[in-house]
Structures are given as C-alpha cells and as structure tokens.
Tab-separated table of C-alpha atoms and ligand atoms in Angstrom:
chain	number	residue	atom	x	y	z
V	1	UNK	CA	94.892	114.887	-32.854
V	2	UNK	CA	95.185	114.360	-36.521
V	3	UNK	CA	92.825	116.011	-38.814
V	4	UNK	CA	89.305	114.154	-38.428
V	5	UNK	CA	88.965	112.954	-42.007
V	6	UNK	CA	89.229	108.941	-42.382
V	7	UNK	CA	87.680	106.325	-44.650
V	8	UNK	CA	86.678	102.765	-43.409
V	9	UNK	CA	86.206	99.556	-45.655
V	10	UNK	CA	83.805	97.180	-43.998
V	11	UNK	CA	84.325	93.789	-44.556
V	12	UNK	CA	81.372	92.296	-44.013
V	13	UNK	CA	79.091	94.044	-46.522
V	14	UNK	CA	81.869	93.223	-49.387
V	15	UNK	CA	81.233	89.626	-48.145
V	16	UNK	CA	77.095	90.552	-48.077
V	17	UNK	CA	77.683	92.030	-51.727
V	18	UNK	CA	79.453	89.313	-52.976
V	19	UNK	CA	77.240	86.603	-51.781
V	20	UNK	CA	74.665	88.708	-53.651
V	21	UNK	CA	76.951	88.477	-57.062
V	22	UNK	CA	76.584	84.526	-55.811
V	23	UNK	CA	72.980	84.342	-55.874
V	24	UNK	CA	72.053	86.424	-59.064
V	25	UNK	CA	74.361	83.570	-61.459
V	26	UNK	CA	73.915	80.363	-58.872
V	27	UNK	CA	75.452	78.605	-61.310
V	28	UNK	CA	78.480	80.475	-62.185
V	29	UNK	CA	81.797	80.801	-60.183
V	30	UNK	CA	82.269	84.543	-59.093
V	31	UNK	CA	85.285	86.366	-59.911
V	32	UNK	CA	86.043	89.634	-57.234
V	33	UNK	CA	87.348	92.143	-59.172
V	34	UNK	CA	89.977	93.887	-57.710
V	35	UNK	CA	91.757	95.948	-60.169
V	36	UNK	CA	92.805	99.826	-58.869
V	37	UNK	CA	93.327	98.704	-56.036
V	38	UNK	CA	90.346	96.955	-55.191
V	39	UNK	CA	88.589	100.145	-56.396
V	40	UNK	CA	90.268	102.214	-53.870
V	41	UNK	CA	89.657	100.001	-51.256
V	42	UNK	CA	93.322	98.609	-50.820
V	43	UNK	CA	93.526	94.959	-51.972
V	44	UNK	CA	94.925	94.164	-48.066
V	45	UNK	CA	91.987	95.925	-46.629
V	46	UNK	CA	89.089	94.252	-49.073
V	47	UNK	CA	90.760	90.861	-48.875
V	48	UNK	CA	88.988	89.418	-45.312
V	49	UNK	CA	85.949	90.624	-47.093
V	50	UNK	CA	86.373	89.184	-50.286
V	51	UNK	CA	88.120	85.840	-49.795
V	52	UNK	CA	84.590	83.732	-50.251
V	53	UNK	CA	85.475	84.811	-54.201
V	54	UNK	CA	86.175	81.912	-56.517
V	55	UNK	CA	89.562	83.795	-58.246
V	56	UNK	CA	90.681	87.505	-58.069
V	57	UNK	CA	90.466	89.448	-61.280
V	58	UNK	CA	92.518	92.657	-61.824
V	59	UNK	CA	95.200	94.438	-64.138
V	60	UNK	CA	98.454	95.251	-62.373
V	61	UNK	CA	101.431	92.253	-62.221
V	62	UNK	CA	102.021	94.151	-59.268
V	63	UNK	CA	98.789	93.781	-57.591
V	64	UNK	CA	98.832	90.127	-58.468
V	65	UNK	CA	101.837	89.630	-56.769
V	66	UNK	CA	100.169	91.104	-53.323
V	67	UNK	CA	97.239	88.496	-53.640
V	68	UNK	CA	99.633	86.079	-53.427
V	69	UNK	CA	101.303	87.623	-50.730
V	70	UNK	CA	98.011	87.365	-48.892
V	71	UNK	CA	98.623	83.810	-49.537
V	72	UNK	CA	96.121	83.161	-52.033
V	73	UNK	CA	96.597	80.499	-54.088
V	74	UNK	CA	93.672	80.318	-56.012
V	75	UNK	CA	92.983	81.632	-59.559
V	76	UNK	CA	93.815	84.991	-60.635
V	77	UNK	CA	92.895	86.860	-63.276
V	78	UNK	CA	94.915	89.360	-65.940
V	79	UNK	CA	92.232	91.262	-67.132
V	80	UNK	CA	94.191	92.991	-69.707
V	81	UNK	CA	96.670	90.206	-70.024
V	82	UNK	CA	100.343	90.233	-70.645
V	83	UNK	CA	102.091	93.887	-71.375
V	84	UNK	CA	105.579	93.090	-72.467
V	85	UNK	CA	106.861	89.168	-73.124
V	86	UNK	CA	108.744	89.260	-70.090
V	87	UNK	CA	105.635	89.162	-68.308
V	88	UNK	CA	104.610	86.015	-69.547
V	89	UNK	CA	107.490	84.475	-66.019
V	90	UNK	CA	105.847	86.031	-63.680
V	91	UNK	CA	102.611	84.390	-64.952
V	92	UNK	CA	104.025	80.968	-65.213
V	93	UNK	CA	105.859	81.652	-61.436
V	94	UNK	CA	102.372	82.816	-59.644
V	95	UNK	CA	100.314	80.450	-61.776
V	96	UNK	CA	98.292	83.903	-63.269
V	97	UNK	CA	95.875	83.132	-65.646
V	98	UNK	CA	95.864	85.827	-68.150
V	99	UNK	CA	93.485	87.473	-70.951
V	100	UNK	CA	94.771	87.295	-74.456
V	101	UNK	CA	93.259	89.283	-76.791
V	102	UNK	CA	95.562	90.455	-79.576
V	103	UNK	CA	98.010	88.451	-82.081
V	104	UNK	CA	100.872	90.061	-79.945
V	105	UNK	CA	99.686	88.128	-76.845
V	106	UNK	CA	99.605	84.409	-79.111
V	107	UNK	CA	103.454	85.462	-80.340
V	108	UNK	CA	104.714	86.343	-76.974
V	109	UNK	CA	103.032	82.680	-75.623
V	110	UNK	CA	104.484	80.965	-78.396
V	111	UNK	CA	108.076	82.112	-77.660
V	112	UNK	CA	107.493	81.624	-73.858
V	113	UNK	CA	109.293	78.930	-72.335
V	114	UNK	CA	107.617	77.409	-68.914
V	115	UNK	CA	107.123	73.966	-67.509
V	116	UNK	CA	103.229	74.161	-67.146
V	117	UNK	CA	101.065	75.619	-69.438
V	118	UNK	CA	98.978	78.192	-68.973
V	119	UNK	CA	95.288	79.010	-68.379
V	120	UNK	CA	94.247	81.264	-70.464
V	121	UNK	CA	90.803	83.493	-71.384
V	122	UNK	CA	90.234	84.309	-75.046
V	123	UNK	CA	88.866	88.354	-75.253
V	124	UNK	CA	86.394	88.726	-78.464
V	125	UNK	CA	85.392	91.841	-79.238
V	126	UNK	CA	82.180	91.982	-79.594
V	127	UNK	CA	81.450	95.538	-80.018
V	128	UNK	CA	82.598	97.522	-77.423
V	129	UNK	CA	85.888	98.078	-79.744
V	130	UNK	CA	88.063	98.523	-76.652
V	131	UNK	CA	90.492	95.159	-76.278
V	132	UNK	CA	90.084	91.664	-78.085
V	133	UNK	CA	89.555	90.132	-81.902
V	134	UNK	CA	86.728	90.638	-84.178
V	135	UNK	CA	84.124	87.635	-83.951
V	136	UNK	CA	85.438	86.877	-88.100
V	137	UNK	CA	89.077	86.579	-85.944
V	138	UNK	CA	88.553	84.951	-83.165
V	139	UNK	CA	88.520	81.140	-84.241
V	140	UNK	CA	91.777	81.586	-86.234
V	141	UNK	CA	93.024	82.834	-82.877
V	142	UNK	CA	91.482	80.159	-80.290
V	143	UNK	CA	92.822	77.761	-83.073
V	144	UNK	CA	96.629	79.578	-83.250
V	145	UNK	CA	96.565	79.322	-78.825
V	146	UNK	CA	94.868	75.646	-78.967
V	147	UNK	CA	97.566	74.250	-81.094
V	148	UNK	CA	100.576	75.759	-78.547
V	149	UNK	CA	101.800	73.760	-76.131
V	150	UNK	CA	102.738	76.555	-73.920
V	151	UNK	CA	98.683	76.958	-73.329
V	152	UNK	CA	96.499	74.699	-71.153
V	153	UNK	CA	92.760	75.441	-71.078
V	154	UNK	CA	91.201	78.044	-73.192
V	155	UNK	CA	88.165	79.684	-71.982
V	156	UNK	CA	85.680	82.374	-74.012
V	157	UNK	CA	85.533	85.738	-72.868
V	158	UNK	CA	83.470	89.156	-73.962
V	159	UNK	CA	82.850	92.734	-72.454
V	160	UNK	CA	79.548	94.304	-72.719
V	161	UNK	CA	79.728	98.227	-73.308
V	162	UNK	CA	75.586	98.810	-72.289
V	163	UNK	CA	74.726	96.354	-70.023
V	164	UNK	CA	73.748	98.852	-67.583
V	165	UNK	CA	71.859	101.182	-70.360
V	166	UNK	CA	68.581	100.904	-72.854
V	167	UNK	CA	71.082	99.548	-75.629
V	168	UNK	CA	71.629	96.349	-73.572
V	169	UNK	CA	73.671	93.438	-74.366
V	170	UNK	CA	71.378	91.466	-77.075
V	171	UNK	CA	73.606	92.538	-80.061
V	172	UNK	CA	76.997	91.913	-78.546
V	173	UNK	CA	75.711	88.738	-76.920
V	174	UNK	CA	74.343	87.055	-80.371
V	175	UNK	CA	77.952	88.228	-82.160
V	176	UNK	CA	79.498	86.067	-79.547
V	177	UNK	CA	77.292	83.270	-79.330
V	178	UNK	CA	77.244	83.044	-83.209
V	179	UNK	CA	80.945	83.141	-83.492
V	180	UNK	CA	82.225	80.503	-80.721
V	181	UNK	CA	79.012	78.227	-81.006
V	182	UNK	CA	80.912	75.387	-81.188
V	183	UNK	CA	84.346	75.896	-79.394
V	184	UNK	CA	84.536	74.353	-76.208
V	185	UNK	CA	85.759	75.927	-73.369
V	186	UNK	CA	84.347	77.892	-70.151
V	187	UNK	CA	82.709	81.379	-71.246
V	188	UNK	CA	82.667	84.365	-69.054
V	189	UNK	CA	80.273	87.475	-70.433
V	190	UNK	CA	79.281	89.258	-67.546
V	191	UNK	CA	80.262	92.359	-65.523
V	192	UNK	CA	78.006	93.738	-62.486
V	193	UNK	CA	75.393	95.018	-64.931
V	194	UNK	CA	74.883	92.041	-66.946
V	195	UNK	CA	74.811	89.969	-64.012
V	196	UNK	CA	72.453	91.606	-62.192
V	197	UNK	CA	70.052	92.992	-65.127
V	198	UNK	CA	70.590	90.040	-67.911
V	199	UNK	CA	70.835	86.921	-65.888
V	200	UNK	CA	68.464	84.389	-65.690
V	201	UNK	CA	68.141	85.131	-61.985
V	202	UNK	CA	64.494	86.861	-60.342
V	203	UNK	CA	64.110	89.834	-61.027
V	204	UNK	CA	66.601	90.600	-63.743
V	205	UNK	CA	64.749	93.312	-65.165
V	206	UNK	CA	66.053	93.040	-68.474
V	207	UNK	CA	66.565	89.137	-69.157
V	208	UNK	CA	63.073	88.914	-70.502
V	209	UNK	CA	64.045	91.111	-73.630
V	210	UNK	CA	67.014	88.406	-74.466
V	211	UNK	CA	66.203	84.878	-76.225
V	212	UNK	CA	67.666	83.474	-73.478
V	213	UNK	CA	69.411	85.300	-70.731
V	214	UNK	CA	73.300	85.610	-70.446
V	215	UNK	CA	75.027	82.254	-69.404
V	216	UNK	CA	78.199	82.352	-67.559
V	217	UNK	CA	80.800	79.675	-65.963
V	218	UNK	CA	82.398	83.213	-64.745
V	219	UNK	CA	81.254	85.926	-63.748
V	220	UNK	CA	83.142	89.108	-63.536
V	221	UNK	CA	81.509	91.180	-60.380
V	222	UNK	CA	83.080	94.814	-59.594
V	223	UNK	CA	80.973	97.554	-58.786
V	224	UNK	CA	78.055	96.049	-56.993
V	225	UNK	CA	81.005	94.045	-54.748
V	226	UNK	CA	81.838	97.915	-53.586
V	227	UNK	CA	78.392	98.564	-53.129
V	228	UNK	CA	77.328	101.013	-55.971
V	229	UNK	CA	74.172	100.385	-58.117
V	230	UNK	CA	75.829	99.553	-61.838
V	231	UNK	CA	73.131	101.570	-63.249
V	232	UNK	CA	72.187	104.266	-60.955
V	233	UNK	CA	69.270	106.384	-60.759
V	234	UNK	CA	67.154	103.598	-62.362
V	235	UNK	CA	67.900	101.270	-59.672
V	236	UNK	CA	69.798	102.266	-56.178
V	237	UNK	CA	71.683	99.865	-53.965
V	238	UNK	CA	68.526	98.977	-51.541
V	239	UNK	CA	66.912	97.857	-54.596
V	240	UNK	CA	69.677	95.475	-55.276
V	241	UNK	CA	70.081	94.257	-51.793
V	242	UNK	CA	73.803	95.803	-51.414
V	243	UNK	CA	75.448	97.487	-48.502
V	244	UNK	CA	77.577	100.265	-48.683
V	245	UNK	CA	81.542	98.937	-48.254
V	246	UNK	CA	83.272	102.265	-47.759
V	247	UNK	CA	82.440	105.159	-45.705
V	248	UNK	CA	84.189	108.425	-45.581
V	249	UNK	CA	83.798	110.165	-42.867
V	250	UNK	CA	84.469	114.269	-40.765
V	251	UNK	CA	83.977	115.787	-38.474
V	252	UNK	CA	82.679	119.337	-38.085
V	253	UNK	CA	85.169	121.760	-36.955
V	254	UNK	CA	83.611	125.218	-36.686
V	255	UNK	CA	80.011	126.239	-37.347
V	256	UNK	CA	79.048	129.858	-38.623
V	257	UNK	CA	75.414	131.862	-38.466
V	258	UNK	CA	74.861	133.594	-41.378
V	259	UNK	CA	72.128	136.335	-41.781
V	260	UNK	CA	70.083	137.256	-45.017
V	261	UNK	CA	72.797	138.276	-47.762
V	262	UNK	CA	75.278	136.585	-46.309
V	263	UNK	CA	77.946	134.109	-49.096
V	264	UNK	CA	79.235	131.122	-48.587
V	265	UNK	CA	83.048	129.703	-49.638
V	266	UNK	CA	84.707	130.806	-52.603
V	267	UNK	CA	83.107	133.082	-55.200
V	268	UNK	CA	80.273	133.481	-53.038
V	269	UNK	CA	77.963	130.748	-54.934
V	270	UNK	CA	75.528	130.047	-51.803
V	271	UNK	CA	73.859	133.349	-50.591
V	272	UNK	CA	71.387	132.781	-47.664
V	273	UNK	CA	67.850	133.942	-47.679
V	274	UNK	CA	67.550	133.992	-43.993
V	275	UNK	CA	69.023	133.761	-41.085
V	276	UNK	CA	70.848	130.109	-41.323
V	277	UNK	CA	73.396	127.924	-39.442
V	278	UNK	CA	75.766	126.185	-41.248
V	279	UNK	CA	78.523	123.701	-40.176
V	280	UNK	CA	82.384	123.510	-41.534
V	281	UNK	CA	83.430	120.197	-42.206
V	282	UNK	CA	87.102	119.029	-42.848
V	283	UNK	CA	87.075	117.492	-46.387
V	284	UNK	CA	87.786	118.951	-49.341
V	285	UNK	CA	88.643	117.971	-53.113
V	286	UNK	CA	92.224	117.294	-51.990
V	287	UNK	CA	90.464	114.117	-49.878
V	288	UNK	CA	88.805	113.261	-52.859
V	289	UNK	CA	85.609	114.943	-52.599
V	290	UNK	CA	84.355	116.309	-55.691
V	291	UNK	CA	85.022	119.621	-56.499
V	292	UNK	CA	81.982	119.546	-59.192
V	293	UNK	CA	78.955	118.904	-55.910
V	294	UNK	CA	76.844	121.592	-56.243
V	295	UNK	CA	74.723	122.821	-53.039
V	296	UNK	CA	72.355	120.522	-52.027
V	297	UNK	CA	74.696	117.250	-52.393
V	298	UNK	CA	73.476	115.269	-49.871
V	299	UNK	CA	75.567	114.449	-46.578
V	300	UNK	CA	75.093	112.798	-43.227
V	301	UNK	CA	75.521	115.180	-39.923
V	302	UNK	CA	74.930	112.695	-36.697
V	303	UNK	CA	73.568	110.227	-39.344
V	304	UNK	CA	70.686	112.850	-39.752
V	305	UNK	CA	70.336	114.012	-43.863
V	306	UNK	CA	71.064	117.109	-44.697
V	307	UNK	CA	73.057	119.405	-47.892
V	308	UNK	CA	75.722	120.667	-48.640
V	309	UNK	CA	76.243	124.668	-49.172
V	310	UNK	CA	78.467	126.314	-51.395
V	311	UNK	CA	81.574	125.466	-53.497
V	312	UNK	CA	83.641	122.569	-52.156
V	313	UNK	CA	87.136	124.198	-51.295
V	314	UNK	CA	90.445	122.022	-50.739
V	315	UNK	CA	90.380	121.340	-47.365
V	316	UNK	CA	86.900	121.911	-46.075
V	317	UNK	CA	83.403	122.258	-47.071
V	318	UNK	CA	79.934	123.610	-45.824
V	319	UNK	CA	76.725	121.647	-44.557
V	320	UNK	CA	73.500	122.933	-43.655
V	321	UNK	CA	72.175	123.010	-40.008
V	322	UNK	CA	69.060	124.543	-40.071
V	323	UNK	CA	67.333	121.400	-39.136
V	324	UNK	CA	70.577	119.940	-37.131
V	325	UNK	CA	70.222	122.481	-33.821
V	326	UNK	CA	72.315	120.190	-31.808
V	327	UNK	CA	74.978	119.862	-34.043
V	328	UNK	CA	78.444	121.480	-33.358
V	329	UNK	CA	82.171	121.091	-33.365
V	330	UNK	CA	83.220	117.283	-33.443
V	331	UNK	CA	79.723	116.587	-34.705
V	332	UNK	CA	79.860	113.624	-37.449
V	333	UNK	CA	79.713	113.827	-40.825
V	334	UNK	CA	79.481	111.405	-43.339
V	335	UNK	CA	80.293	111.802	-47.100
V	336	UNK	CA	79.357	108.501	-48.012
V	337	UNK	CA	78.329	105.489	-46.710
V	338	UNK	CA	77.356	104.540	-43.096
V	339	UNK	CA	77.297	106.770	-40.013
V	340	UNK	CA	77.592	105.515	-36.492
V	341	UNK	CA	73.781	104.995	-36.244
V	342	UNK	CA	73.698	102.875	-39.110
V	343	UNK	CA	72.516	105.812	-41.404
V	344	UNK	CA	73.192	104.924	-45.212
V	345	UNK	CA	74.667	107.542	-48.002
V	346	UNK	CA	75.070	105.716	-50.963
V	347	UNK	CA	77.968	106.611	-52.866
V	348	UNK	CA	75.821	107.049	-55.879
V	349	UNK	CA	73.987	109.826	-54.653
V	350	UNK	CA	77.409	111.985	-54.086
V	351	UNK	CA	78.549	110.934	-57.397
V	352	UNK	CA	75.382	111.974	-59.014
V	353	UNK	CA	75.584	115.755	-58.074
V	354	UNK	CA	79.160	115.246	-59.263
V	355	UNK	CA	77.780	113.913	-62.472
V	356	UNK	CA	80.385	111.200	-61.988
V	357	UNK	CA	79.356	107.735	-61.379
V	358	UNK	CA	80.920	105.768	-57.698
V	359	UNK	CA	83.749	104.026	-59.456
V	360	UNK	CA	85.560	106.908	-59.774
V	361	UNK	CA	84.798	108.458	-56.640
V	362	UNK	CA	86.071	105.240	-53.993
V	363	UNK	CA	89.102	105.183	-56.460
V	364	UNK	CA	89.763	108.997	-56.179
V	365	UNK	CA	89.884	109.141	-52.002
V	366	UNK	CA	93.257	110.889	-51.597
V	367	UNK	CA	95.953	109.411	-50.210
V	368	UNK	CA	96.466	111.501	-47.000
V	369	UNK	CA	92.997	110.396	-46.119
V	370	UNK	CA	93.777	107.345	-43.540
V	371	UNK	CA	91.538	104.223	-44.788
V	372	UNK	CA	91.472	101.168	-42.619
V	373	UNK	CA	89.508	98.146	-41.877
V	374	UNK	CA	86.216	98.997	-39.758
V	375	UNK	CA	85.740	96.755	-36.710
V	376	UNK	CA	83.559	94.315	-37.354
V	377	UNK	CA	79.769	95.573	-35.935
V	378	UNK	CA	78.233	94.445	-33.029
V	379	UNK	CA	74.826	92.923	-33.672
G	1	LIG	C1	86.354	96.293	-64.624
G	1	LIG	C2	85.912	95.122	-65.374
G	1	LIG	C3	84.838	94.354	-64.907
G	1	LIG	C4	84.016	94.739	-63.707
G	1	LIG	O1	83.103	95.730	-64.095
G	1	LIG	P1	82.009	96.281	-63.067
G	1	LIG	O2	81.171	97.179	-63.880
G	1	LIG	O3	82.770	97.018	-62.021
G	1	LIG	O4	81.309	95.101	-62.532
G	1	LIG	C5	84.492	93.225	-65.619
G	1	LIG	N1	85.182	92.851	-66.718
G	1	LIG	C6	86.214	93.562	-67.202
G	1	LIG	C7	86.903	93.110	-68.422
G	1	LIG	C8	86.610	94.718	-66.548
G	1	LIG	O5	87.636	95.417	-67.018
C-alpha cells in the first residue's frame, strides 16, 4: 500500500465557485485563472471543472499550450504577456491573446510578422507599481499599439494591490478611469477581491464607499475559483457561498498515550498536562504542510474537529484525540478541505496558523503527494 497521503480536486465546487464569480459581475465575461498550475490544482485536473469559463488566463507559454491540448479553443489569456520576441509565434499559432504592458512588448509586436492580428490587453499601472505604464503613459502607448497593424482589438486593463484590504481600490480605480475615459475598448479591473467586495453586485460590502462600483467586460477570478476567501478572517468561504476545491487528506498510522510531562515531536514544543491520546498522521512539510502551524492548527480526524500538537516534522505530524476515543490506525484525517462525511476545513484556516494566506498553500502540495480528480459525489 502506498503511503496514505493524497490530495483530490473536486470538480464540481470549481464549477459551484465559478458560477459564483458569474453571479457577483452578471454582466461581465469571467476569466478562470489558471496560472501555477491552476494554483496547484493541475490545469488537466481543474479543466472539467472549469470549462463553463469564458477564456483561461495564466502566465506560462507552456501552460497555454496544454489548454489547447485540452482542446480549447477559446480565448486565452497572457497575463504577463510576451517574454522574449520569439514568443510573439506561438501567440499568433494558438491565437493567445496577450498583456502588453511595457514599450518592449509594442517593439517586439511591431517587428512581428503574422497573418492575423492580435488581441491584445493594455496593463496601466495604476499604483500597484508591479507591471504596466503610468496613467501620463498609457495613451501614447494604446495610441503606438492602435496604429500597428500587427494588433487587432485593444482592450483596458489594471491590477488592484488592496482590493481585499481597508485601502481599497477607490484611488487606483479613479487613476484609471481618469486616464482612459475616452479610449474605447473592453476594460478588465477586477481580481477575486474586487469582484466580490467592489462590484455592484448584493452584498459587496465595500461598493458603497466607491462613486460607482467597479465595471468590468472581464473579470479576472482566481482565488475564490479554488475556494479560499480573498480576504480572510474578515470574511470566510461560507460567507461567500464557496466550496472547498481541494482536499488533502491522511491517514493515521500509529497513536501514542502520553502521561503528564510527557513532549511531543521535535524539540519537545507540546508538553501534556495530563494524561492525553494523541494520533500520528502521515504528512509532513515535505507534502506541503506548513512547517510554521503551531499546536492547535485545526484538522479533521473522521470529519470530527480537532488540533494539531507539536512541531510539524517532514513526514508526519501529531493530532489530538482526547475527544476522538474511537479513533485509531487508518482513521481519516483531513488537512484541508472535505472529509468523507462532508466535513469542511477551509484552507484558510490552515494557512492562518501558518500566517500564510491559501494561495500559497494549494500551490505548495509536494509533488510526491498523488492529486487526482475526486469522483463526482453522489447526491
Ligand atoms: C493572479 C492574478 C489574478 C487573480 O487574482 P486572485 O486574487 O487569485 O483572484 C488577477 N489578475 C492578475 C493580473 C493576476 O496576476
């Protein structure tokens, strides 16, 4: 039997999540983001899930070229555009519509020889100082790209820094409505926070504090497709209606009874103060649980809550059983996300006593961890 650790994607919440990305911007066509791999997902595993998306957005040529090997054949999305001229085939071959958003990006397009021209979105930067011209740039460059014939549609594109925080987006979003006021073109502003805290949707708790909420032809959903709360604690994923879309899950494969006194794991950072029962699980940081969970992170044993004791090591770590008497060897354990019973662990919570947020923790699950499609549930 191979080590019980294995990680399942479930389809139908990623389709549940992303029809909720549908309903908070009804007006908007939704773009799946699916860069790192579908967020550690696998792009072949998320894809059933996802295909209800309007286009695929992401980074890698590489991963491009597997969406089409899915046989997509709708839009796609360079996030980051074009990293070397030579790129700019590949685009024209797969019909990839790409982000521009340096002078670099115009010369390479201008030099680029291809029968049809290409879609392109037009990156402002509009305070997040990451990728993309200054507002007092960007009309020389949407006029530079509008007068090349090597460029078809040209659509208006910013990245919000706090749209998940008390800075907000009101500031970035007046820099970029001031500057392309007047250029035509499709505009796409929002990522998971924005949509689901600045949209003109119910219950957008922070609309109200904008002139008029953010508009979007596009919107850009990632996190809340993998079913993590953009802007956990203040809101968790119940509150926004999304379902967990990965769970990791054990097995416990010895359990120990400690008396008073007695340490737990390395350096001996749990003591207990009575006599306690405690379960050994097989995951460790090398599986991509976080090293940094203190005792207490929360965990699933039989879909029943309970803690976790004691340092994470590489291969295994410790659960509490004192209120889990019928739990033993082969018992289940769940990291994150959904146990057998239907039990929920939101990925947030994990990454919280990590003090990491989920993104990084469903992109960090280890390679020798098996992941695979969950069968679709019975209902
Ligand atoms: C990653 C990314 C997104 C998605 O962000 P989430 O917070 O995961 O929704 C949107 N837009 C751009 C430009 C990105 O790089």
């Amino acid at each position: 039997m191979p080590r019980p650790i294995e990680a399942l994607v479930h389809s139908e919440a990623l389709a549940h999540n992303l029809a909720r990305a549908r309903a908070a911007a009804p007006d908007a066509r939704v773009w799946a983001v699916v860069k790192a791999n579908a967020y550690g997902h696998g792009i072949e595993r998320a894809f059933a899930g996802l295909r209800a998306a309007d286009g695929f957005a992401l980074l890698d040529l590489e991963e491009a070229r597997r969406l089409r090997a899915l046989d997509w054949r709708g839009p796609i999305l360079l996030l980051e555009g074009v990293f070397e001229p030579r790129d700019l085939e590949l685009c024209s071959r797969l019909g990839l519509w790409h982000v521009v958003h340096c002078n670099e990006q115009i010369d390479w397009l201008a030099a680029h020889k291809t029968q049809a021209p290409h879609r392109v979105f037009l990156k402002m930067n509009s305070g997040m100082n990451r990728l993309g011209f200054t507002p007092a740039a960007y009309r020389g460059a949407w006029a530079r790209l509008n007068a090349l014939p090597q460029v078809d549609e040209i659509s208006l594109m910013t990245h919000f820094s706090d749209a998940d925080g008390p800075r907000g987006v009101a500031q970035q979003l007046a820099a970029f409505e001031a500057a392309t006021q007047d250029l035509p073109g499709e505009r796409s502003l929002s990522n998971s926070a924005a949509l689901l805290r600045h949209s003109a949707a119910q219950g957008a708790p922070d609309a109200a504090r904008l002139a008029t909420p953010v508009r979007n032809d596009w919107v850009r959903a990632g996190i809340l497709t993998y079913g993590s709360a953009p802007d956990y604690p203040e809101h968790d994923i119940a509150h926004w209606g999304l379902q967990p879309t990965m769970t990791l899950r054990s097995r416990l494969i010895a359990t120990q009874q400690l008396q008073p006194g007695d340490t737990v794991g390395y350096g001996s950072r749990y003591t207990a103060e009575r006599a306690q029962r405690i379960g050994i699980v097989a995951c460790g940081y090398a599986d991509g649980y976080p090293r940094h969970c203190g005792t207490g992170t929360p965990v699933l044993v039989d879909g029943q809550r309970t803690g976790t004791v004691g340092r994470v090591s590489m291969d295994m770590l410790a659960v509490d059983l004192s209120a889990l008497p019928q739990a033993g060897i082969g018992s289940e354990v769940t990291l994150w996300g959904c146990s057998a019973s239907g039990a929920v662990l939101a990925i947030d919570e994990v990454a919280q006593a990590a003090g990491t947020i989920g993104y990084e923790l469903m992109c960090a699950v280890a390679p020798r961890v098996p992941m695979a499609v969950a069968p679709a549930a019975r209902s």
